[in-house]
Each structure stands twice: as C-alpha cells, then as structure tokens.
PDB file of C-alpha atoms in Angstrom:
ATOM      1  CA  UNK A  57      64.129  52.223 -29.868  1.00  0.00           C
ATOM      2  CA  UNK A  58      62.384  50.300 -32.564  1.00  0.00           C
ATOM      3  CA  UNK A  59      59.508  47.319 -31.549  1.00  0.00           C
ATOM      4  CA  UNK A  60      60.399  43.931 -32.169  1.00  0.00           C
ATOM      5  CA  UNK A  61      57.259  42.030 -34.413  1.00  0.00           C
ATOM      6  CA  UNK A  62      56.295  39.167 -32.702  1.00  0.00           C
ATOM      7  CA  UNK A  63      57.735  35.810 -33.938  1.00  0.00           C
ATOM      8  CA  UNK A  64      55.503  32.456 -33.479  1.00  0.00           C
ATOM      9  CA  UNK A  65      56.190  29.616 -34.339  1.00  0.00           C
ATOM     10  CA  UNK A  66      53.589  27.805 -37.661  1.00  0.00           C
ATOM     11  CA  UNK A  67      51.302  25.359 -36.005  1.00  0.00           C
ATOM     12  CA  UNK A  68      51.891  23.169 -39.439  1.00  0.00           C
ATOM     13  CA  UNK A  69      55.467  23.545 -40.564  1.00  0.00           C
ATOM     14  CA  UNK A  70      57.222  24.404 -37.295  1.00  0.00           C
ATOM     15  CA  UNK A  71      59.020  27.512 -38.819  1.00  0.00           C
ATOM     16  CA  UNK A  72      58.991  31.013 -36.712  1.00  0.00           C
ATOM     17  CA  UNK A  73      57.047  33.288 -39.038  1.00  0.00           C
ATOM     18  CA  UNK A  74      56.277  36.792 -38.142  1.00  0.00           C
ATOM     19  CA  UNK A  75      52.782  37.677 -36.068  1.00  0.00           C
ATOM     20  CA  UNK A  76      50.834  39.479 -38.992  1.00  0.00           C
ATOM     21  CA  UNK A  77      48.269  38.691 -37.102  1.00  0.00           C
ATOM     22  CA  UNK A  78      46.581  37.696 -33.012  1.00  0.00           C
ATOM     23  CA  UNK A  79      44.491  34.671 -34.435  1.00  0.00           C
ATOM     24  CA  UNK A  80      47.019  33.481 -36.855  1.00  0.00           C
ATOM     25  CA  UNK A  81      48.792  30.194 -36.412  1.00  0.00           C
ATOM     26  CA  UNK A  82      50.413  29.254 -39.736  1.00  0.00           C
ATOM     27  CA  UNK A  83      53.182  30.939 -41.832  1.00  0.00           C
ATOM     28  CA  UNK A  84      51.163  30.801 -45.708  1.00  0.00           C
ATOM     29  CA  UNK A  85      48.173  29.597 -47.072  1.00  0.00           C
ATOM     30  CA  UNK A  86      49.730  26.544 -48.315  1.00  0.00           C
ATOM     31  CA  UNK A  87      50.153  25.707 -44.574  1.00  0.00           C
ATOM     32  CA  UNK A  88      46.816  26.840 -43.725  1.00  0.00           C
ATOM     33  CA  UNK A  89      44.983  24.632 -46.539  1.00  0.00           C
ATOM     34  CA  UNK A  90      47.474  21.615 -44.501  1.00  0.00           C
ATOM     35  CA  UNK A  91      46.676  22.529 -40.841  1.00  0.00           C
ATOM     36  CA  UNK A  92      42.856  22.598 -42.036  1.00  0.00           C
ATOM     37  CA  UNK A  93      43.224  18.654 -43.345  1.00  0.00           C
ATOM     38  CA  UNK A  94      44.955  17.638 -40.285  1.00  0.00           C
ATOM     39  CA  UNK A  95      42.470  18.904 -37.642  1.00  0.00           C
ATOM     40  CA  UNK A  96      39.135  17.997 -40.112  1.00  0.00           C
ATOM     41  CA  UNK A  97      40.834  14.360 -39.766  1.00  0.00           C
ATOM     42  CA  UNK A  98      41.798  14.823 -35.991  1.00  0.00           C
ATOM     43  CA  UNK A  99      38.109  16.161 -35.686  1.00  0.00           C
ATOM     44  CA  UNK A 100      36.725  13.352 -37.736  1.00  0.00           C
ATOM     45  CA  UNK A 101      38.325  11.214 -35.640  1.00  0.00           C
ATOM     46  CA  UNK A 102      37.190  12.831 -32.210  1.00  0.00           C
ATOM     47  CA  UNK A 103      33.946  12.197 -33.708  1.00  0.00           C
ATOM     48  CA  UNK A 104      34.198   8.414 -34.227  1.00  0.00           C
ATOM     49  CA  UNK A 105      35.562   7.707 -30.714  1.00  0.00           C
ATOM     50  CA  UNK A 106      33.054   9.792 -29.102  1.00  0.00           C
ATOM     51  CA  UNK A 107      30.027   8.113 -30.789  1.00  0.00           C
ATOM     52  CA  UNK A 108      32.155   4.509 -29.920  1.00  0.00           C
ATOM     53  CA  UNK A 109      32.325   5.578 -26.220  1.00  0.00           C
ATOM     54  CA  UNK A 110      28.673   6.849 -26.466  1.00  0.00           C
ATOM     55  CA  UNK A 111      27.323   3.693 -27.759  1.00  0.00           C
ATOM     56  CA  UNK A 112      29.191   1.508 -25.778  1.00  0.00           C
ATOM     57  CA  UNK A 113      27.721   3.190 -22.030  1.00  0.00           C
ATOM     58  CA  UNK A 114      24.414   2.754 -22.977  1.00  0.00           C
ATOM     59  CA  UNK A 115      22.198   1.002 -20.897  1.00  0.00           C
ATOM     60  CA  UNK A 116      19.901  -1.973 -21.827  1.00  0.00           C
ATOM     61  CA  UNK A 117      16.849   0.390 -21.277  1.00  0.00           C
ATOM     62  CA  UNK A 118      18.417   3.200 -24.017  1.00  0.00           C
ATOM     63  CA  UNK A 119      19.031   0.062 -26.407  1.00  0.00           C
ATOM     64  CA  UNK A 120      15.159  -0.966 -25.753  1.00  0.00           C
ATOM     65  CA  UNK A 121      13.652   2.406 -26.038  1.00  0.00           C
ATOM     66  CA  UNK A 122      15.669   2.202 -29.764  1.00  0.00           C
ATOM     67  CA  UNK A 123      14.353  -0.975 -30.595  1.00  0.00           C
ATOM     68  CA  UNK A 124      10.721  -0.179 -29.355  1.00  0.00           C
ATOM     69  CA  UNK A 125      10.950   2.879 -31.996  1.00  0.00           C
ATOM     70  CA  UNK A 126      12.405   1.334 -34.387  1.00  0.00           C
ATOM     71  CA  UNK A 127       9.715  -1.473 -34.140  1.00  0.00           C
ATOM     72  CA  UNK A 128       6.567   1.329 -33.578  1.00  0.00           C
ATOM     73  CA  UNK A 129       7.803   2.916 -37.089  1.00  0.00           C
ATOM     74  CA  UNK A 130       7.665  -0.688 -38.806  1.00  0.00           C
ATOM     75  CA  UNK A 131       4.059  -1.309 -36.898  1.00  0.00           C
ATOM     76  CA  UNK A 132       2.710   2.007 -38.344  1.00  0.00           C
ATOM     77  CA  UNK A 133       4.287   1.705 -41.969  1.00  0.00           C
ATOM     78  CA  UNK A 134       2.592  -1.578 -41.986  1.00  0.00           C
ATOM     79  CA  UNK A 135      -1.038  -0.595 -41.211  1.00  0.00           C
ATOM     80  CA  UNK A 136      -0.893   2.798 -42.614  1.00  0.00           C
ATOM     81  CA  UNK A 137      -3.632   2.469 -45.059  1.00  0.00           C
ATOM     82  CA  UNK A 138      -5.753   0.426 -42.126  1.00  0.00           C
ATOM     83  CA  UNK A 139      -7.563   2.435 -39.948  1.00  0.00           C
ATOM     84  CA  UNK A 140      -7.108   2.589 -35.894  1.00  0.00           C
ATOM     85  CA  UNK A 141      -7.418  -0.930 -34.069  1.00  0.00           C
ATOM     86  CA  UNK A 142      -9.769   0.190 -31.537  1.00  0.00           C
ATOM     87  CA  UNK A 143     -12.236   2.868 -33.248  1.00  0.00           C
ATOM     88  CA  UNK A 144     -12.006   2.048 -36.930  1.00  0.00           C
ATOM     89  CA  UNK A 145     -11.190   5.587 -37.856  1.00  0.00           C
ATOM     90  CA  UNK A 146      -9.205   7.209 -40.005  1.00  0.00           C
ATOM     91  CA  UNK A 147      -7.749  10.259 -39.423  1.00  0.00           C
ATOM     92  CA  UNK A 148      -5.083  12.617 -40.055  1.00  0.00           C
ATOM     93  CA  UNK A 149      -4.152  12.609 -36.088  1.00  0.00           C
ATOM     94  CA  UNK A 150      -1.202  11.150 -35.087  1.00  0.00           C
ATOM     95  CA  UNK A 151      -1.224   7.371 -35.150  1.00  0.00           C
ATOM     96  CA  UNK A 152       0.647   5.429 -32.440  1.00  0.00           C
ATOM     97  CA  UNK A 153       1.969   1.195 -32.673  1.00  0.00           C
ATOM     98  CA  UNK A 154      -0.693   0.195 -29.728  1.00  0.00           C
ATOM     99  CA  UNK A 155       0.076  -2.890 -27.657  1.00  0.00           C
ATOM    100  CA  UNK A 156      -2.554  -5.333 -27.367  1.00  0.00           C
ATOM    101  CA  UNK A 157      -1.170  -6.507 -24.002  1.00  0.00           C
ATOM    102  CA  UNK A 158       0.710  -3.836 -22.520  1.00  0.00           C
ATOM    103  CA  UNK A 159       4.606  -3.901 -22.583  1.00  0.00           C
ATOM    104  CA  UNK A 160       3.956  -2.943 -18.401  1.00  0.00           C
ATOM    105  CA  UNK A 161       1.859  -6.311 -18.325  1.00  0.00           C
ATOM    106  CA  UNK A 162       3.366  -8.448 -20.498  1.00  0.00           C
ATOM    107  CA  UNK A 163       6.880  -7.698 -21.546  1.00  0.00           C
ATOM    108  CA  UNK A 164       7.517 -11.054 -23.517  1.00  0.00           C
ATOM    109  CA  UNK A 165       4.913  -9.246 -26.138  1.00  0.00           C
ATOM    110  CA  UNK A 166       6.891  -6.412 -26.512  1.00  0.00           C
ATOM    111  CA  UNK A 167       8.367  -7.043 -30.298  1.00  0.00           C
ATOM    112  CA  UNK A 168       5.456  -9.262 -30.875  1.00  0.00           C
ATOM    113  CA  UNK A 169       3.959  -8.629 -34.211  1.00  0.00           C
ATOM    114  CA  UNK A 170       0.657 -10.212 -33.697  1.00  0.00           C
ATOM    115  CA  UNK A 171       0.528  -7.652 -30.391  1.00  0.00           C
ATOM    116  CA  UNK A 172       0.769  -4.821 -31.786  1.00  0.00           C
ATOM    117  CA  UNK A 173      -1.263  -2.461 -34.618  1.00  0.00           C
ATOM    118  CA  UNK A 174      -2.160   0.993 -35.542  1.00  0.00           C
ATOM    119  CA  UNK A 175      -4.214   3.174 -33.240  1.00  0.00           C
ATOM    120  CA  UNK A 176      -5.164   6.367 -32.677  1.00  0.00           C
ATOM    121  CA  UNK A 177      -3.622   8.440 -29.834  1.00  0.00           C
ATOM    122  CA  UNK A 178      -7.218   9.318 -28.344  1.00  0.00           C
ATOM    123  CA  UNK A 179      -7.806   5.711 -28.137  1.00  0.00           C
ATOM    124  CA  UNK A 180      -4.198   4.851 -27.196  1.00  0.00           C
ATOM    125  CA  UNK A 181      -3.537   7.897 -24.906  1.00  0.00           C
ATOM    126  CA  UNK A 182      -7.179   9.044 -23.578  1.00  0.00           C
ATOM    127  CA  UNK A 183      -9.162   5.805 -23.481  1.00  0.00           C
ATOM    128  CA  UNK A 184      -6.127   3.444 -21.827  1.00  0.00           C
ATOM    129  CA  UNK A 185      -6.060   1.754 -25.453  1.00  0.00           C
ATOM    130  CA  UNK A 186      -9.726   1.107 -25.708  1.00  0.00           C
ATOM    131  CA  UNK A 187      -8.630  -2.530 -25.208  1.00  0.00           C
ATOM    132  CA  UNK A 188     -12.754  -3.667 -25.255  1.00  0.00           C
ATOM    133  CA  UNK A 189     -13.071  -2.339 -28.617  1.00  0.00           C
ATOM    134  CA  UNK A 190      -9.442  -3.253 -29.771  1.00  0.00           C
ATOM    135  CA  UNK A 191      -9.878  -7.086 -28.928  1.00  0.00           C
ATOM    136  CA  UNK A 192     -13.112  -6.975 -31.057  1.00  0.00           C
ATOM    137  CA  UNK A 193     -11.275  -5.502 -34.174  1.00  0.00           C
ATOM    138  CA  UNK A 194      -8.327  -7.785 -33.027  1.00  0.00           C
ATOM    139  CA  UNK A 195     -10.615 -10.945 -33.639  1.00  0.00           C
ATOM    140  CA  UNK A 196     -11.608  -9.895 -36.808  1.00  0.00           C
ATOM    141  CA  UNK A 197      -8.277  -9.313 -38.220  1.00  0.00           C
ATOM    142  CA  UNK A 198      -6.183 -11.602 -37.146  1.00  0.00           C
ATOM    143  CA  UNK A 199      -8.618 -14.555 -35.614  1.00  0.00           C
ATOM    144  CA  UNK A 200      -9.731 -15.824 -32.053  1.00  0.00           C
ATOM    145  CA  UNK A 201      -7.081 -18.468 -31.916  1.00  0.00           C
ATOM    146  CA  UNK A 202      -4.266 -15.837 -32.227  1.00  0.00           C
ATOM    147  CA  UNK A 203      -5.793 -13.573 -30.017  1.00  0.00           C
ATOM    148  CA  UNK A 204      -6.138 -16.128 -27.169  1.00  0.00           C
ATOM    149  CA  UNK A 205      -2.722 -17.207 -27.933  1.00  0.00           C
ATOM    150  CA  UNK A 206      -1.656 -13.049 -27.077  1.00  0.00           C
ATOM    151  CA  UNK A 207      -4.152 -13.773 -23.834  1.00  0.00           C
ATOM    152  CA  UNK A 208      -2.294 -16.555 -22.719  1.00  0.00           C
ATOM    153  CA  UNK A 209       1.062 -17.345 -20.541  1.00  0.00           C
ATOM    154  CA  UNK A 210       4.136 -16.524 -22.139  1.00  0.00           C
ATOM    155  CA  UNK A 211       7.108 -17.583 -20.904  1.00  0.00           C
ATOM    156  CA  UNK A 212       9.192 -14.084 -19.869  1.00  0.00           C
ATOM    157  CA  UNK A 213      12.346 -12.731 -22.025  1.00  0.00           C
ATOM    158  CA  UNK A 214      14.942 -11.017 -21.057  1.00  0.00           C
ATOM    159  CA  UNK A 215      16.856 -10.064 -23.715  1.00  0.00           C
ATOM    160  CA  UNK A 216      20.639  -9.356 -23.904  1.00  0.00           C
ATOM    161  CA  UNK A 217      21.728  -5.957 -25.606  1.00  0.00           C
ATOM    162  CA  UNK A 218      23.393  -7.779 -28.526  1.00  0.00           C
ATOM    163  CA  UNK A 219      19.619  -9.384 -29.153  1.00  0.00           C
ATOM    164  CA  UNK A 220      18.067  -5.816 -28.453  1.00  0.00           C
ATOM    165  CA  UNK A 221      20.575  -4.528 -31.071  1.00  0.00           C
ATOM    166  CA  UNK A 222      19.841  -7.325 -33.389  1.00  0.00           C
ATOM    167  CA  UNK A 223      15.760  -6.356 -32.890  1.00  0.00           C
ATOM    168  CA  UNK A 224      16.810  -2.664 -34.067  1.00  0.00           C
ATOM    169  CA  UNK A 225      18.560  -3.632 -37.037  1.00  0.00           C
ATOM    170  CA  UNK A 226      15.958  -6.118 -38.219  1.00  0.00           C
ATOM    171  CA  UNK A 227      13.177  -3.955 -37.980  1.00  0.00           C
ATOM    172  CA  UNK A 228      14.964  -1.011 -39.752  1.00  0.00           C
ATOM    173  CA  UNK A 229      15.676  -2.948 -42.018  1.00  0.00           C
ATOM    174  CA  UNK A 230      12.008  -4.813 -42.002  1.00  0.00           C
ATOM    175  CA  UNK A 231      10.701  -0.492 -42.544  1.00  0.00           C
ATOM    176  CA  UNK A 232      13.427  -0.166 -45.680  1.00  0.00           C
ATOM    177  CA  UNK A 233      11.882  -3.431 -47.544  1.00  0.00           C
ATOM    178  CA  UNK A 234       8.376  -2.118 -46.610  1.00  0.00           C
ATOM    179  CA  UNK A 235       8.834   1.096 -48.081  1.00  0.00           C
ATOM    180  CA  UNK A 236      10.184  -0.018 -50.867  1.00  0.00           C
ATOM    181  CA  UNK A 237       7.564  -2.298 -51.740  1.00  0.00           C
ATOM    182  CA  UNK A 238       4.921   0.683 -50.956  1.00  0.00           C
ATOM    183  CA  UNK A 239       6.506   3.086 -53.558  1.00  0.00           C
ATOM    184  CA  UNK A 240       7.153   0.200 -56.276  1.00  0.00           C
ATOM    185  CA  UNK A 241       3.618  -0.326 -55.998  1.00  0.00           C
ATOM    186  CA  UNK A 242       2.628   3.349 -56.261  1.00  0.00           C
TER     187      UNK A 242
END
C-alpha cells in the first residue's frame, strides 16, 4: 500500500499543492514573492496601529518626561561652547540642562529658558546644583532683574498633553535650527 503525499492548501493562491515540505505554505515562488508583500504590508500595518495605540495611553507624566528631554537637549546644544553654570568649568564630563529653580519647587519654570543652563553633573548631581555659585554666574549672564524675576511668584501651569506635545515639537525643532546654524558656521 503506497503513502499518500500530503496535500495543503497555498496560503496565497488557495490551490492544494503537494507538501514538499513541513514549513512550506505556498505552491511556487511566484506565490511566495506575493505572500511575502501581503504580510510585510499586514506587518507594516500592525506596526502603525500599535505605535497609534501606544501613543495614545500615555500618560501626561510620559508626555512631560519627552518634553523635559527634548527641552534638556536644546538647553545643552545651546550652551555647549559655555562652560558649567555653577563652577565655570569645562570639561569633557557629562553636561546636564540644570534648573535654576527646581522643577520639584517651581514647576511653572519647568520649560523656562531663562531657568535653565548648562552644568556639570558634579555640580548638578553631587553638590544639589551648587545653586550659591549658580545664581552668581546666573547674574552675570543673564542680569539681576531676570534673575529676581526666576526668584519671584509665578503663577502655576498645568499644562494639557496637546500643549506638552506642542513643547516637544517646538523644541525639536528649536535643536534642528540650532544645529544647523552651528555647522553653517563651522
């Protein structure tokens, strides 16, 4: 008695084709080249509605934590030939965006340019910002007036996620036209 093949039926054209094979799901290589266009689009698509549904549960506090880096990488593009705030040094350390006013004290200052410059991660990190000498370097960069205005009340924000998003995009896009201006100059 002789062994009947195996007959399954091609994932692509429908047709019962004989099982030359455990793994294989299409008759010919012409249906092969087909079935791998459909599932790259399927997959393609997968991927689209996966990074919609991602985006769309975030919380507020993912969508700040974006903004905040986005912002930090503008602050440190923009003082990167200045030294740190706080200890006038340059290194080749890593260099953080330090807060004048803390984001924990005063979260209206959070995206505030004026609040926030270049500093060293001992100062930032080891000496709680080394505020004493950072308002002394603050002064002479950007003036008493200014830095009293940072010292004063502000009235609190709380920002929507469309505004947070809107934050994101602007400073990305603040980074881009920095950039660019760096290297045109170089």
């Amino acid at each position: 008695m002789k062994s009947e093949i195996k007959q399954k039926k091609c994932k692509n054209c429908g047709k019962k084709f004989a099982l030359f094979n455990s793994l294989a799901k299409v008759c010919s290589i012409d249906c092969a080249i087909q079935y791998a266009k459909d599932n790259r689009v399927q997959e393609q698509t997968r991927i689209k509605l996966t990074r919609i549904t991602k985006e769309k549960i975030k919380t507020r506090s993912e969508h700040l934590r974006k903004a905040q880096t986005a912002f930090n990488a503008f602050i440190r593009e923009r003082d990167k030939n200045e030294p740190c705030i706080s200890c006038g040094r340059y290194h080749t350390g890593q260099y953080h965006a330090g807060h004048y006013r803390s984001v924990g004290a005063c979260p209206e200052l959070r995206f505030c340019e004026l609040n926030v410059h270049k500093q060293c991660s001992a100062c930032n990190n080891h000496k709680s910002g080394n505020i004493i000498e950072y308002r002394i370097n603050l002064v002479k960069k950007i003036g008493v007036e200014k830095v009293e205005w940072l010292e004063g009340y502000h009235d609190p924000k709380k920002y929507t996620i469309e505004q947070i998003k809107q934050i994101k995009v602007e400073y990305k896009e603040k980074l881009k036209e920095l950039k660019r201006g760096n290297d045109e100059r170089n």
